[in-house]
Every structure is written in C-alpha cells, then in structure tokens.
XYZ file of C-alpha atoms in Angstrom:
710
model
C 96.268 104.064 98.010
C 92.671 104.095 99.240
C 89.882 105.110 96.846
C 89.933 108.892 97.097
C 86.519 109.159 95.416
C 84.760 107.129 98.104
C 86.892 108.673 100.851
C 88.067 112.175 99.855
C 90.053 112.701 103.071
C 91.873 109.379 103.389
C 92.804 107.518 106.589
C 93.343 109.384 109.849
C 96.762 110.041 111.386
C 95.809 111.540 114.787
C 98.095 113.937 116.667
C 97.937 116.250 119.640
C 98.469 119.980 120.239
C 102.008 121.166 119.563
C 102.941 117.945 117.776
C 104.007 117.720 114.134
C 101.351 116.527 111.734
C 102.341 112.948 110.773
C 103.401 112.243 107.201
C 101.089 110.285 104.897
C 102.192 110.037 101.273
C 99.415 109.664 98.697
C 100.423 108.250 95.317
C 98.406 107.510 92.199
C 99.880 106.230 88.934
C 98.400 105.193 85.616
C 96.967 101.677 85.524
C 99.628 98.996 85.737
C 102.445 101.432 86.501
C 104.634 101.187 89.596
C 107.048 103.740 91.014
C 109.894 101.630 89.662
C 108.494 102.105 86.149
C 108.511 105.925 86.325
C 111.139 107.559 84.112
C 111.397 110.774 86.170
C 109.723 112.816 88.923
C 109.229 116.588 88.787
C 108.364 118.926 91.659
C 105.110 120.886 91.633
C 101.964 121.713 93.630
C 98.230 121.595 93.053
C 96.598 123.746 90.381
C 93.008 122.630 91.111
C 92.347 124.329 94.474
C 93.919 126.917 96.760
C 95.443 124.719 99.460
C 98.833 124.417 97.747
C 99.307 120.640 98.110
C 102.887 119.891 97.081
C 103.434 116.920 94.793
C 105.816 115.274 92.381
C 104.701 114.607 88.814
C 105.509 111.172 87.388
C 106.603 110.975 83.751
C 106.618 107.852 81.613
C 107.496 107.854 77.920
C 107.208 111.635 77.699
C 103.709 111.805 79.221
C 102.423 112.629 82.692
C 101.588 109.289 84.283
C 100.674 110.093 87.893
C 101.442 112.068 91.027
C 102.923 111.564 94.483
C 102.533 113.841 97.519
C 105.671 115.539 98.832
C 106.330 114.346 102.383
C 108.772 117.190 103.130
C 106.365 119.988 102.354
C 104.938 122.117 105.148
C 101.488 122.335 103.559
C 100.356 118.740 103.043
C 103.029 116.408 104.510
C 102.443 114.124 101.514
C 98.642 114.157 101.271
C 96.693 114.890 98.085
C 93.176 116.095 97.279
C 91.004 113.909 94.993
C 91.450 116.485 92.226
C 95.225 116.276 92.747
C 95.122 112.485 92.639
C 93.227 112.170 89.376
C 93.234 115.612 87.743
C 96.573 115.250 85.923
C 94.803 113.130 83.313
C 93.260 116.275 81.795
C 96.723 117.219 80.517
C 96.671 114.151 78.274
C 93.222 114.819 76.797
C 93.061 114.347 73.057
C 91.016 117.511 72.579
C 93.745 119.864 73.824
C 94.313 122.914 71.656
C 97.519 122.363 69.710
C 97.526 125.204 67.139
C 96.296 128.801 67.151
C 92.844 129.498 65.727
C 91.590 132.615 63.942
C 88.097 133.513 62.818
C 87.617 133.340 59.047
C 84.186 133.880 57.514
C 82.563 133.286 60.875
C 84.427 130.062 61.653
C 87.526 129.303 63.721
C 90.271 127.803 61.582
C 93.775 126.624 62.440
C 96.697 128.850 61.592
C 100.304 129.548 62.611
C 101.564 131.651 65.477
C 102.769 134.475 63.223
C 99.311 134.896 61.725
C 97.509 134.709 65.072
C 99.850 137.056 66.909
C 100.014 139.326 63.866
C 96.263 139.872 64.055
C 96.398 140.689 67.763
C 99.316 143.074 67.334
C 97.801 144.787 64.304
C 94.548 145.420 66.171
C 96.454 146.505 69.303
C 98.583 149.040 67.459
C 95.614 150.460 65.609
C 93.701 150.940 68.868
C 96.685 152.276 70.802
C 97.544 154.812 68.106
C 93.968 155.974 67.615
C 91.691 158.158 69.720
C 90.989 156.638 73.117
C 94.202 154.584 73.055
C 94.661 152.645 76.279
C 90.944 152.890 77.092
C 90.096 150.364 74.369
C 91.994 147.484 76.040
C 90.591 145.077 78.618
C 92.240 142.053 80.237
C 90.276 139.380 82.097
C 92.305 136.678 83.796
C 91.939 134.003 86.478
C 93.563 132.395 89.497
C 95.277 129.764 87.334
C 98.451 131.351 85.931
C 101.901 131.425 87.539
C 103.382 134.409 89.377
C 105.777 135.133 86.501
C 102.922 135.236 84.004
C 100.780 137.515 86.130
C 103.614 139.966 86.714
C 104.376 140.115 82.996
C 100.695 140.678 82.251
C 100.576 143.415 84.894
C 103.555 145.279 83.427
C 102.177 144.976 79.881
C 98.823 146.365 80.944
C 99.918 149.044 83.390
C 103.207 150.262 81.871
C 103.097 149.117 78.240
C 99.503 149.997 77.374
C 98.558 152.013 80.463
C 95.069 150.629 80.934
C 93.235 150.327 84.253
C 90.876 147.748 82.720
C 92.451 144.587 84.154
C 90.773 142.129 86.506
C 90.025 138.450 86.916
C 87.379 135.938 87.836
C 88.677 136.125 91.405
C 86.632 139.354 91.622
C 83.489 137.215 91.709
C 85.093 134.417 93.725
C 87.132 135.605 96.698
C 87.733 139.333 96.247
C 86.228 139.700 99.719
C 89.297 137.985 101.172
C 91.611 140.713 99.932
C 89.128 143.493 100.676
C 88.678 142.427 104.303
C 92.398 141.958 104.917
C 93.162 145.403 103.516
C 90.342 146.998 105.483
C 91.292 145.493 108.846
C 95.076 145.154 108.647
C 96.160 147.670 105.983
C 97.304 145.266 103.283
C 96.517 141.902 101.771
C 98.198 138.753 103.147
C 96.938 136.043 105.470
C 97.941 136.675 109.095
C 98.052 132.994 110.004
C 99.685 129.753 108.940
C 98.388 126.267 108.269
C 100.459 125.152 111.260
C 97.953 126.978 113.457
C 95.804 123.855 113.101
C 98.525 122.001 115.011
C 98.261 124.268 118.076
C 94.748 125.687 118.237
C 92.157 124.716 120.843
C 89.167 125.947 118.808
C 88.366 126.121 115.088
C 85.578 128.310 113.669
C 84.525 127.796 110.060
C 82.543 130.732 108.724
C 80.691 129.762 105.548
C 83.557 127.426 104.670
C 82.855 123.856 103.581
C 86.549 123.004 103.866
C 85.784 119.284 103.627
C 85.086 119.769 99.928
C 87.019 122.884 98.961
C 90.374 122.092 100.635
C 90.258 118.413 101.574
C 93.854 118.204 102.815
C 93.332 121.108 105.202
C 90.196 119.325 106.437
C 92.212 116.120 106.900
C 94.596 118.111 109.106
C 91.666 119.367 111.168
C 90.175 115.873 111.431
C 93.502 114.448 112.576
C 93.620 117.016 115.388
C 90.028 116.182 116.273
C 90.878 112.468 116.499
C 93.974 113.048 118.628
C 94.426 113.948 122.312
C 92.986 117.268 123.524
C 91.106 117.969 120.279
C 90.070 121.509 119.370
C 86.428 122.503 119.714
C 84.706 123.309 116.420
C 82.068 125.804 115.328
C 80.460 125.656 111.858
C 78.370 128.470 110.412
C 76.560 127.168 107.330
C 72.880 126.955 106.331
C 73.465 123.407 105.070
C 74.357 120.236 106.938
C 77.767 119.769 105.332
C 80.438 117.302 106.484
C 81.915 120.214 108.438
C 78.576 120.887 110.133
C 78.214 117.217 111.108
C 81.689 117.228 112.648
C 81.242 120.486 114.570
C 80.413 120.764 118.262
C 78.191 123.742 117.481
C 76.474 124.172 114.117
C 74.664 127.430 113.423
C 72.454 126.791 110.386
C 71.653 130.446 109.894
C 69.351 131.946 107.310
C 71.268 132.902 104.182
C 72.375 136.525 104.051
C 72.402 137.112 107.835
C 76.114 136.512 108.502
C 76.816 140.027 109.758
C 73.964 139.955 112.268
C 75.312 136.695 113.675
C 78.907 137.870 114.112
C 77.759 141.176 115.564
C 75.783 139.202 118.147
C 78.762 137.006 118.966
C 80.978 140.081 119.372
C 78.417 141.581 121.738
C 78.389 138.482 123.934
C 82.180 138.254 124.041
C 82.515 141.925 125.016
C 79.706 141.872 127.592
C 81.080 138.736 129.268
C 84.583 140.168 129.482
C 86.131 137.605 127.179
C 87.919 140.239 125.095
C 91.546 141.285 125.659
C 91.190 144.897 126.768
C 94.944 145.546 126.858
C 95.459 144.252 123.305
C 92.485 146.245 122.054
C 93.797 149.469 123.617
C 97.321 149.022 122.305
C 96.722 147.612 118.837
C 93.302 148.612 117.479
C 91.254 151.626 116.421
C 87.465 151.842 116.681
C 86.535 149.764 119.727
C 84.022 152.235 121.151
C 82.176 152.465 117.844
C 82.189 148.676 117.558
C 80.641 148.347 121.020
C 77.948 150.850 120.112
C 77.008 149.014 116.898
C 77.004 145.452 118.236
C 75.158 146.355 121.424
C 71.867 146.077 119.559
C 72.417 142.399 118.663
C 71.267 140.415 121.671
C 71.042 136.614 121.368
C 67.275 136.937 121.080
C 67.491 139.429 118.215
C 70.176 137.387 116.448
C 68.024 134.282 116.828
C 65.102 136.069 115.196
C 67.161 137.450 112.297
C 69.214 134.320 111.670
C 66.545 131.696 112.417
C 68.617 129.869 115.047
C 68.147 129.308 118.776
C 69.359 132.033 121.132
C 70.902 129.317 123.318
C 73.024 128.171 120.372
C 74.254 131.715 119.791
C 75.319 131.812 123.428
C 77.030 128.398 123.114
C 78.944 129.616 120.084
C 79.975 132.802 121.877
C 81.286 130.764 124.807
C 83.261 128.467 122.499
C 84.838 131.479 120.797
C 85.250 133.606 123.908
C 86.849 131.066 126.222
C 89.322 129.495 123.784
C 92.985 130.290 124.294
C 94.092 129.680 120.712
C 91.328 130.346 118.170
C 91.670 129.617 114.456
C 89.078 130.928 111.980
C 88.557 130.177 108.298
C 86.236 132.146 106.022
C 85.067 131.355 102.492
C 82.215 131.541 100.008
C 79.314 131.360 102.452
C 80.456 134.786 103.680
C 82.118 136.101 100.509
C 79.251 135.442 98.099
C 76.519 136.706 100.359
C 74.869 139.830 101.681
C 77.243 142.445 103.209
C 80.194 140.225 102.401
C 83.122 142.508 103.242
C 81.484 143.730 106.442
C 80.875 140.138 107.574
C 84.445 139.094 106.808
C 85.760 142.146 108.655
C 83.554 141.188 111.598
C 85.462 137.901 111.852
C 88.682 139.934 111.829
C 87.146 142.032 114.626
C 86.584 138.891 116.664
C 90.261 137.953 116.481
C 91.401 141.484 117.178
C 89.316 142.007 120.315
C 90.485 138.622 121.637
C 94.143 139.235 120.710
C 94.064 136.040 118.636
C 96.731 136.883 116.074
C 100.459 136.426 115.630
C 101.026 133.364 117.807
C 100.723 129.587 117.297
C 97.124 128.441 117.025
C 95.682 131.962 116.856
C 95.056 133.008 113.288
C 92.680 133.688 110.414
C 92.436 132.267 106.913
C 90.443 134.601 104.702
C 90.544 131.813 102.142
C 91.044 131.863 98.396
C 89.245 129.509 96.055
C 91.771 129.324 93.225
C 95.362 128.033 93.381
C 97.113 131.232 92.270
C 94.613 133.933 93.223
C 97.130 135.282 95.739
C 99.657 135.882 92.960
C 97.123 137.715 90.807
C 96.578 140.119 93.708
C 100.261 140.521 94.581
C 101.485 141.180 91.043
C 98.792 143.583 89.904
C 97.062 141.337 87.376
C 93.616 141.583 88.964
C 93.061 145.304 89.487
C 95.552 145.896 92.287
C 99.001 147.411 91.877
C 102.117 145.184 92.033
C 103.669 144.682 95.439
C 100.366 145.371 97.241
C 100.780 149.080 96.536
C 98.100 151.738 96.839
C 96.786 153.181 93.547
C 95.899 156.397 95.410
C 99.399 156.913 96.839
C 101.634 159.042 94.605
C 104.764 157.707 96.294
C 103.780 154.144 95.400
C 103.189 155.182 91.787
C 106.614 156.822 91.667
C 108.200 153.639 93.025
C 106.706 151.612 90.193
C 107.586 154.246 87.601
C 111.221 154.198 88.716
C 111.290 150.407 88.788
C 109.891 150.141 85.249
C 111.570 153.362 84.045
C 108.374 154.865 82.688
C 106.580 158.175 83.136
C 104.400 157.986 86.280
C 101.460 159.267 84.225
C 101.602 156.077 82.140
C 100.561 153.987 85.142
C 96.776 154.217 85.611
C 96.041 155.718 89.014
C 93.548 158.514 88.467
C 90.678 156.327 89.695
C 90.222 152.867 91.193
C 91.109 150.011 88.833
C 88.193 148.769 86.732
C 86.473 145.752 88.242
C 85.513 142.683 86.214
C 81.830 143.385 85.641
C 82.579 146.977 84.646
C 85.088 145.690 82.091
C 82.300 143.717 80.458
C 80.007 146.753 80.706
C 82.577 148.853 78.835
C 82.870 146.109 76.218
C 79.089 146.123 75.884
C 79.047 149.894 75.480
C 81.819 149.754 72.888
C 84.605 151.643 74.661
C 86.626 148.471 75.231
C 87.309 147.110 71.769
C 89.912 144.411 72.541
C 89.288 141.943 75.366
C 92.036 139.416 76.194
C 90.810 136.472 78.299
C 93.284 134.052 79.883
C 92.543 130.709 81.550
C 88.907 131.343 82.380
C 85.516 130.665 80.841
C 83.193 133.660 81.378
C 80.689 132.372 78.806
C 79.779 129.794 81.462
C 80.842 131.302 84.797
C 79.643 134.924 84.856
C 76.178 136.058 85.948
C 73.576 136.976 83.310
C 75.068 134.559 80.794
C 72.851 135.490 77.856
C 74.142 139.067 78.120
C 77.782 138.006 78.532
C 77.551 135.790 75.458
C 76.022 138.616 73.427
C 78.907 140.866 74.460
C 81.535 138.299 73.496
C 79.805 137.571 70.185
C 79.621 141.249 69.182
C 81.634 141.578 65.938
C 82.823 145.034 67.039
C 84.674 143.496 70.013
C 87.972 141.766 69.215
C 88.207 138.811 71.633
C 91.438 136.931 72.347
C 91.182 133.699 74.343
C 94.223 131.933 75.768
C 93.356 128.464 77.071
C 93.880 124.695 76.943
C 90.626 123.672 75.269
C 87.969 125.029 72.932
C 85.807 126.263 75.756
C 82.436 127.946 75.322
C 84.294 131.270 75.530
C 86.877 130.214 72.942
C 84.069 129.450 70.500
C 83.165 133.161 70.566
C 86.729 134.461 70.120
C 88.428 136.091 67.143
C 91.789 134.556 68.038
C 92.380 131.479 70.212
C 95.877 130.821 71.533
C 96.771 127.270 72.676
C 98.333 127.442 76.136
C 100.530 125.091 78.105
C 99.511 124.268 81.652
C 100.782 122.883 84.941
C 103.460 120.242 84.363
C 104.266 121.697 80.938
C 105.970 124.919 82.038
C 108.230 126.348 84.757
C 107.156 128.886 87.348
C 106.063 129.619 90.899
C 102.774 130.168 92.691
C 101.624 131.032 96.195
C 98.869 129.451 98.269
C 96.546 130.827 100.943
C 99.012 130.835 103.839
C 101.654 132.625 101.726
C 103.637 129.468 100.865
C 105.512 129.818 97.566
C 106.007 126.650 95.526
C 108.060 125.922 92.426
C 106.373 124.014 89.609
C 108.834 122.403 87.226
C 108.334 121.530 83.599
C 107.815 117.765 83.417
C 106.735 117.289 79.788
C 106.409 119.318 76.602
C 103.032 120.868 75.849
C 101.059 119.269 73.024
C 101.606 120.392 69.452
C 102.415 124.084 69.147
C 100.951 125.098 72.520
C 103.058 127.631 74.434
C 103.255 128.711 78.049
C 101.257 131.785 78.987
C 104.536 133.520 79.766
C 105.977 132.799 76.321
C 102.794 134.133 74.722
C 102.889 137.343 76.749
C 106.618 137.880 76.152
C 106.050 137.340 72.426
C 103.267 139.926 72.442
C 105.465 142.428 74.298
C 108.307 141.880 71.814
C 106.049 142.273 68.785
C 104.452 145.397 70.265
C 107.957 146.749 70.955
C 107.028 148.308 74.291
C 109.840 150.672 75.385
C 110.800 152.447 78.591
C 111.535 156.175 78.639
C 115.191 155.576 77.689
C 114.195 153.601 74.619
C 115.179 150.214 76.044
C 112.769 147.253 75.940
C 110.191 147.639 78.702
C 110.118 143.870 79.148
C 113.592 142.420 78.566
C 112.954 139.070 80.230
C 113.524 135.821 78.350
C 112.256 133.190 80.756
C 110.499 132.556 84.048
C 113.536 132.912 86.294
C 114.291 136.323 84.756
C 110.756 137.421 85.559
C 110.974 136.028 89.083
C 114.127 138.038 89.770
C 112.429 141.176 88.420
C 109.409 140.471 90.616
C 111.676 140.191 93.653
C 112.865 143.750 93.003
C 109.240 144.892 92.757
C 108.300 143.147 96.013
C 111.298 144.426 97.995
C 110.247 146.303 101.105
C 106.595 145.510 100.595
C 104.484 143.100 102.696
C 104.913 140.328 100.097
C 108.721 140.555 100.048
C 110.190 137.676 97.993
C 113.807 138.865 97.965
C 115.077 135.918 100.014
C 113.487 133.292 97.761
C 115.226 131.720 94.768
C 114.372 128.874 92.444
C 117.272 126.912 93.927
C 115.938 127.377 97.464
C 112.535 126.104 96.368
C 113.942 122.989 94.716
C 113.988 119.732 96.615
C 112.493 120.854 99.919
C 109.394 122.574 101.195
C 107.682 125.680 99.924
C 108.663 128.953 101.630
C 106.316 131.575 103.093
C 106.608 135.257 102.313
C 107.767 137.696 103.530
C 111.189 136.176 103.051
C 114.013 138.708 103.177
C 117.224 139.452 105.058
C 115.293 139.757 108.310
C 113.263 136.592 107.642
C 115.610 134.310 105.649
C 113.492 131.202 106.241
C 110.177 132.903 105.536
C 107.571 134.160 107.978
C 105.121 131.780 109.566
C 102.770 134.424 110.983
C 102.242 138.121 110.421
C 101.710 140.800 113.084
C 103.531 138.921 115.843
C 104.450 142.295 117.369
C 100.930 143.697 117.078
C 102.077 146.260 114.504
C 99.861 146.273 111.405
C 100.345 147.601 107.870
C 98.030 150.553 108.399
C 100.561 153.384 108.191
C 99.198 155.838 105.579
C 102.453 155.745 103.623
C 102.536 151.933 103.577
C 98.925 150.710 103.435
C 97.395 149.236 100.293
C 94.159 151.195 100.461
C 92.583 154.140 102.237
C 89.438 152.074 102.593
C 85.755 152.630 102.061
C 82.542 152.764 104.028
C 81.250 149.222 104.542
C 77.606 150.243 104.179
C 77.692 152.780 101.333
C 80.866 151.732 99.518
C 82.079 155.343 99.441
C 85.883 155.533 99.236
C 87.841 157.397 101.896
C 90.382 159.997 100.835
C 93.986 160.007 101.976
C 93.225 162.910 104.311
C 90.266 161.105 105.861
C 92.425 158.037 106.379
C 95.286 159.992 107.956
C 92.842 161.681 110.310
C 92.179 158.289 111.916
C 95.863 158.183 112.981
C 96.141 154.380 112.842
C 99.830 154.400 113.819
C 100.270 150.715 113.007
C 97.038 149.726 114.735
C 94.387 147.534 113.107
C 90.905 148.791 112.304
C 87.803 147.460 114.032
C 85.189 148.096 111.349
C 81.644 148.258 112.673
C 78.563 147.947 110.473
C 74.938 147.199 111.213
C 73.044 144.362 109.555
C 70.887 145.218 106.560
C 68.554 142.592 105.065
C 69.484 141.226 101.693
C 67.829 142.941 98.713
C 66.285 139.570 97.887
C 64.381 137.822 100.666
C 61.688 135.165 100.531
C 58.099 136.166 99.802
C 54.862 134.514 98.777
C 55.893 134.998 95.147
C 59.486 133.805 95.678
C 59.388 131.436 98.677
C 62.877 129.928 98.214
C 66.408 131.302 98.062
C 69.071 129.723 95.866
C 72.596 129.498 97.294
C 75.477 127.987 95.339
C 77.596 125.199 96.808
C 80.790 123.314 96.047
C 81.575 119.711 95.207
C 84.893 118.088 95.974
C 85.046 116.410 92.558
C 84.755 119.324 90.140
C 86.485 122.672 89.667
C 85.131 125.859 88.089
C 83.283 125.202 84.820
C 84.742 121.648 84.684
C 87.051 122.550 81.788
C 89.711 120.251 83.253
C 87.953 118.021 85.746
C 85.169 116.921 83.355
C 87.935 115.356 81.270
C 89.008 113.143 84.200
C 87.112 109.818 84.222
C 87.065 109.286 87.993
C 86.008 112.855 88.799
C 83.410 113.064 86.072
C 81.878 109.732 87.053
C 81.637 110.921 90.659
C 79.758 114.121 89.760
C 78.671 114.077 86.109
C 75.944 116.703 86.408
C 74.931 119.696 88.453
C 72.117 119.207 90.920
C 69.874 121.123 93.280
C 69.231 120.224 96.903
C 66.017 121.245 98.615
C 65.348 121.331 102.332
C 63.317 118.232 103.242
C 60.552 120.276 104.848
C 60.268 122.600 101.851
C 60.269 119.610 99.536
C 57.505 117.833 101.461
C 55.302 120.925 101.407
C 55.656 121.001 97.637
C 54.969 117.322 97.120
C 58.577 116.520 96.234
C 60.206 113.293 97.335
C 63.839 112.282 97.578
C 65.300 111.084 94.320
C 68.917 109.906 94.346
C 71.222 111.494 91.807
C 71.948 109.253 88.844
C 75.417 108.201 87.732
C 77.407 107.727 90.910
C 77.175 106.457 94.443
C 77.478 109.350 96.907
C 80.547 109.017 99.145
C 80.109 108.141 102.799
C 79.176 110.853 105.314
C 77.458 112.839 102.570
C 80.484 114.669 101.234
C 78.284 116.659 98.850
C-alpha cells in the first residue's frame, strides 16, 4: 500500500455521475507480516473519526497486527484513513491501564475490581440516600463508546438514579449538528447519504476541511472530480486548506461571519428565481420571514462584512442556485463559531428553498467529529432522551416509563437536560459530588483548563475515570477503571450517514481491563437498581441483549433499529437506519416524500429562538402548525463578541490535522502518526506575519505531506 502519511487520500479511482464508486482495498500489517500469516480477521469500523470506514482487524498470536478495508461496505469500498491504517497500534501500547486504581494518601495505587467498584457504590448509595439524592450525580462521556454502552449509561442515569446531569464532549464538538437538524427538520438524523457524492453535480463545503477530518469521504469527492462530468465545488473557509485549493470557488471569509454569508447567498438565489417555489409552498414554514431577513444582505454588504469580493459571492450563489443536485457538508468552521446554530440552519434553508433533499445527489451532512457521537445522541447519553424523544413531551416520557417500567417522575424532564459546562459548574459549586467521566480527557480538552483542573482536583468531588491510559484527567481521579477498547469488545456504532456497523471482539483486553459495558452492568448490579415491580431495572448480560432492548426503545422513532440484527450486520455492509418492516434494507435518504418530523407529537424539540436562545413552549410550537413541513429559520447577523482591535489585532481559530485525534491519547502512541505531527503549531497569515517581522519557519520533526495537507 502507498505511504498514507505522505499521501493521506491514496491513489485516484475516477468515476462518473450515477456510477458505483470503484473498490480500492487498503491494507496495512505489522512489519514482515503478510495476509497469509494472519491467524484470523475480525469485522469492525473506524473508531478514530466519524466517517465509519469499515475494516477487518488482523490478529496474530493473540495481538492486533493490522487492518484491511472492507470492499463490500457502502461507506468506504475498502479505503482507510491514515488513522485507521496505523492507529490500531495504540491498542498494543505497554502503558495501557491493566488494573483499577484508587487514591490512597493522595496517590493512585493499584487495587482489585471489588475494592474499586465498592468505593464507587458506597459513595453512590450514600449520595442517593441523602438529601439532594440524584442531584449529586454527574456523567460526562464522549463520542467513543458503543451504542450498547451508551444506552446502558442512559438508563442508569435517567431511570436508575434519575439525574438530568448527563452530557458529553460532543457538546463542545458538534452539538450544533443535532441542534440544527432538530430545528429545521424536527428531529436529529442526517437527511442524506454518502452515495449522494456519486450523483451530485455540485458540492458545497461549509467550514469543513474534509480532506483532513474524513479523508475517505474526501477521496470519494476527489474521485468524482477526476471523473467525467465532475461536480462543481464551493469551499467556505478562512484558510487555504486542501479543500480550498481544490474548489472552483473559495470564499475565505472573515471568521465569525458565516451567517451573513449564507444570508447573502439565500438572497441572491431567491431574487434570481433559483428557488423551488412549489416545494417551498408545500413543504416549508417561514419563507416570507426568511425573505424579509435576508433581503438586507446584498453582495456588497456581504463583501464588507465577510471581507470577500462581491463578485465571488455572486459566483458562489450561481454555483449553488443553478445546480440540479446539490450536496452540502458542514463542520467545525460553522459549529465552533459565532451564531453557530443559526448558520447551520441557514445551510438547511438553502437546501429547503431549492428542494434539494430526499433524492440522489441532493443532501446535507451536518457532520459529526467523533465516531459514535450519533449513538450518544440517539440513546440519551449526552443530554437527549433515548429514541430522539422530546424531554418536554409528557407522552414521550410515559413511553420511556412504560418501556423501563418505572414511575414517569423518576425520568428527569422538568427542565432541559444539563449541558456539559453546567455540569462542571455544578461540580465547582459543590452540588454535584460524584462525577463519572468515560473515554474523554477534559483536563486537556475543555476551555479554561486551570479552572477545570481545580474542579477535578477538589477533594470534595469524587471523580471516577474510565479510560485506556493514565490520562491527565485520570491523574486527578479518586477511582480509575481500566477499559477495553475497539477490537477488544463486541458492539455496534453508527456513523454520520446513519450507517450501523458491528465491531467484533478480536483480542482480549490487557490485564484486568473490562469493556465499558461490563463496567456499567457491574455497577448497575451492585447498586441493585429495580423497576417498580421489584425486578432488576437492567437485566442485560451482554451486548446483544442490550441491542435487542435498544431496538424496542427505538421502535416507531426516527432512528428505528428494529430491522437490524447482529447476524444481518455480519459479513456484509453496514445498514442505515431507519430499518424496520417498511424499510427492511435500511433507508438511504430521509424526507423523500417531503414530510418532515415536525409534528408536535413526534418532534424531538419545540425549539428556541436563534438569537436569544429562549425556548419555545409546546403551545407556541403548535401555533406554528408545521403539519410535517420543515422550518425555515431566519436570523440576522450579529458580530462576534470578540473582534479584532488595536489591542487584540488577531483572532485565533482552531484547526484539525489528519494525523492526530482529540488530545492524542491514542494517536500519540502510534509511531507513524506521532512522527508526522509531534507537536501543536500555530499558523499566521503571511501578511500579518510580515507586518510583525515574522518569517516562515518550517515545523520541526516531519516533512509536510504534498499539497499542504495541514
């Protein structure tokens, strides 16, 4: 296989519109090993990004020894990301946690599982039985666990303990994806499919450096661009990324002005008659208000706000407005910026007014960053309710109460679920006294790190950390639980375009490490959570039991899994939800009939004002009479609270590198990836640098890949 460090996207396999993306199988094995030497292969998918690349894990002498892309899978047709290719080596790191740790006299010391779990259970019971009860518990998770683990965590928190204080690092990563999908379409769930790349005639990338964040998806786009009748491409990004260099139109807008830009593009498309008036009338609510708001964003005004040429705004509008099959992708450049949800909804508006949904080549990816973020949202482990239910809908609460056989009042629904930063605020204030952190490293990743570390180090807060390594967060914990990871446990997870994959257990975890599911089931058993008939609240014994229970929870909801089984997932391709009796082979695209999930009795949220954040009541929502129509949410541009000045002449924006993931807990332990990007770095605009007497200095430690993939 070609060097995937020097060339992250691999060789081209061009194809034309309506054709099947050609297969290209990427394989990487340990030095000196051939496929003939492999003892066994085990089906899985990527755990180091959100694309869902399907792969087989090679095992030799009881250890993971490489990976091979799955040619039959609908997502990647055999291709692998650089982190897929090399990242498996982190599993074999010698510094893996192998035994539980507890804090004794200020130091973490090894102990047995009974001692470690005993301490957690003793503290849990004391808090639950005392004044304040459920309010003392907080759970902070990630986009790294499996569906079965998230659902178990959700039931423990919402029905066993009854706490609303449950969220994950996805809140600070791609929560905008879910928020915008709910706001526009009624519920979470990507409308489109990766196969839309195969049919589209235009691709718009909104703040999405897909070349580094989802390299296999970018390879698919490049292969279309190198084939006959290639799609046009628009890139919106302040930086000259690989995507920007490939694009036909690159709008290098000023950071924080995304909403002004999209409002201006909407204005041009409406004024030039490029919108689908019949679709808008039949399937949307709010068009007149949208026209009123965007009318003030002429190309000249957008150019002034965004620091681009008015002619380029008009070129972009023409590209978007005259395409017949438009595909859009949205990620961090919009999500982690000023007026994030409003800007993401504006992209949804663009597709709605053009009728660009529900057919081949016409779709949206409101992207995720993490491999299992979708499952955290679906199962209720991140602040939502399981099955994409509405916390403010009494009928939805009753459904869950009947499913779990608990009193409806046990399930927290008297206010919105507590978001991640508020969880840490409550821990700082002392109301949350037990904080359980799984598969994430907030001592490195959260804003205001000095404060976060003080909170975690507070002796009054009992911190449980469940992870693979002694991370910076684990060093501050009272109990550290050694977890198994991908390749060491069985379960399922779902990618951005709703494709569900099975990940098989290939090897045993090191030492006494256990799967996250086994840890959570053990906690539930020791806590002896009961339903209202006195039976165990969580009777499950293994992942397939949990999956079957989840199917019952998802039945009739947008993310219906009832037609999926472990056996159906084995051997072939992943399957997209919803998959039920009406869609036995899964569902490639949502909203093909133009009917959206906005019915008041079905929707996941009653929404909120995009400018003030004020939540709408059920009555206010019903008064809009959506009737299965999508919402066109209009909002005016407001400058970011932080803009350049004489005192602060520069703005810092975070970026992504193809070679590392999150706080590098795994990828820094991979020689090839760490050598490619051993340190963080800052990039300064050449003009700004020259004015400050700075000159170009190459980064030390690696040769940058061709075409500037950083």
